[in-house]
Amino acid sequence: MQLKSAVALALAAPAWAMLRFSCSQLVVDRIDPLVQPGQAPSAHLHQIVGGNAFAPEMEPATDLPSVATCTTCTFTEDFSNYWTAVLYFKARNGTYKRVPTFANQFLEPANGGITVYYIPPYDMKTNVTAFQKGFRMLVGDSTKRTDAKDEESQQLSFRCWSKNYGGDSFGAPGTGLDTKFLPNHPCPGGIRANHFFPTCWDGKNLDSPDHKSHVAYALSGGVGGECPASHPVKIPQILYEVAWDTSAFNDPNEWPEDGSQPFVFSFGDKTGYGTHADYLFGWKDNALQRAMDAFCGVDCPQLKTQSTQQANRCTIQPKVVEPIDQWLTELPGGAHAGN
Ligand SMILES: *[C@@H]1O[C@H](CO)[C@@H](O)[C@H](O)[C@H]1NC(C)=O
Ligand SMILES: *[C@@H]1O[C@H](CO)[C@@H](O)[C@H](O)[C@H]1NC(C)=O
């Protein structure tokens, strides 16, 4: 796929730039304003980053930058919310322990969370249209347990890191070493989960009933590819990387005796095919458009920034108070660790 080599190139050569920044952990909570608005608790546990206006119900008309007072992201005009499910380790005795996230490379000392990318077209010329107030979308499907072999499933993957940030398993997300399933052997450096969002928009709808139909992947590969006529507007490609710190759970004597791997997502998925990610746009005014028009890289003079230490101080209390961090006899919400 074009995108893969383009991302690899960007890591090596500064000529092709993209926004890449840290958003530290805001909260781990069992709410989901996109798929289950207003429900507290929602079906399963999430880890959320971004602006502190995150809540069980988030009206599209709300201007997040006017109601949020801090953000966990490096760019302080970004009050968006980004979230994924949470990973648990299932021990031989059947109890579960939450797997923490850790800071990605060059983004230390972030308090875990998500590394967020906004990726422009490779030619560094083609303009993209930034998202608008009220825009939201979802990638992935929590009910999948096999390789659906559809376009979306090409965009979700896992990297088994031999040591922190890869070591000899270093490489861009979506490239050869990635698997679409959770790695089947211990990963000494942790597991990086990659979620690439679609790059084309219908130009009209800020959301859709399945939170997906208003966006589409390009006909050919990543953000530079031609958009389908139904979704003609090029949008930046958002990528989430989540670095799961599995180091406390790599003892083969604690892994299942049947040779399977021990990690399970908070919605009961042991395969990894159900991995999914949620996005709720909340940049101030036209800050994101400015950054995209400037084809900003990691350092973006067009945007205001804060230190990672300051970003770490932005946190909120969970709305749903329940045990999530001790050894648990069942997953929060009771999802069953099937296959
Ligand atoms: C279950 O196994 C884990 C990991 O070995 C251990 O830390 C925990 O104390 C055990 N719980 C019980 C109830 O035996
Ligand atoms: C892209 O956007 C920039 C900034 O708004 C503008 O100067 C430029 O002309 C645009 N390029 C194209 C090809 O439309």
mmCIF file of C-alpha atoms in Angstrom, residues 13 26 50 87 90 105 107 114-115 156-157 163 176 181-182 199 216 224 238 240 255 264 274 277 298 330:
data_model
loop_
_atom_site.group_PDB
_atom_site.id
_atom_site.type_symbol
_atom_site.label_atom_id
_atom_site.label_comp_id
_atom_site.label_asym_id
_atom_site.label_seq_id
_atom_site.Cartn_x
_atom_site.Cartn_y
_atom_site.Cartn_z
ATOM 1 C CA ALA A 13 13.298 12.160 5.503
ATOM 2 C CA LEU A 26 -7.158 12.133 30.340
ATOM 3 C CA GLY A 50 -7.713 15.254 24.672
ATOM 4 C CA LEU A 87 -6.402 -3.934 27.007
ATOM 5 C CA LYS A 90 -6.013 -12.585 31.648
ATOM 6 C CA GLN A 105 9.190 7.577 21.102
ATOM 7 C CA LEU A 107 7.061 11.977 23.307
ATOM 8 C CA ILE A 114 -2.426 8.094 22.410
ATOM 9 C CA THR A 115 0.013 9.364 19.785
ATOM 10 C CA LEU A 156 -5.925 -1.582 11.760
ATOM 11 C CA SER A 157 -2.874 -3.454 12.975
ATOM 12 C CA LYS A 163 12.136 -3.540 22.864
ATOM 13 C CA GLY A 176 5.305 -5.774 6.884
ATOM 14 C CA PHE A 181 -4.425 -9.930 15.188
ATOM 15 C CA LEU A 182 -2.951 -9.498 18.646
ATOM 16 C CA THR A 199 -9.290 10.213 4.146
ATOM 17 C CA ALA A 216 -14.534 6.671 3.063
ATOM 18 C CA GLY A 224 -2.957 11.055 -1.473
ATOM 19 C CA ILE A 238 -5.807 10.660 11.326
ATOM 20 C CA TYR A 240 -3.760 6.767 16.440
ATOM 21 C CA TRP A 255 0.505 -17.428 29.547
ATOM 22 C CA VAL A 264 -8.155 -9.360 25.813
ATOM 23 C CA GLY A 274 -12.418 -5.984 16.853
ATOM 24 C CA ALA A 277 -11.043 3.963 17.653
ATOM 25 C CA VAL A 298 6.328 17.889 14.398
ATOM 26 C CA GLU A 330 -14.580 -10.113 35.351
#
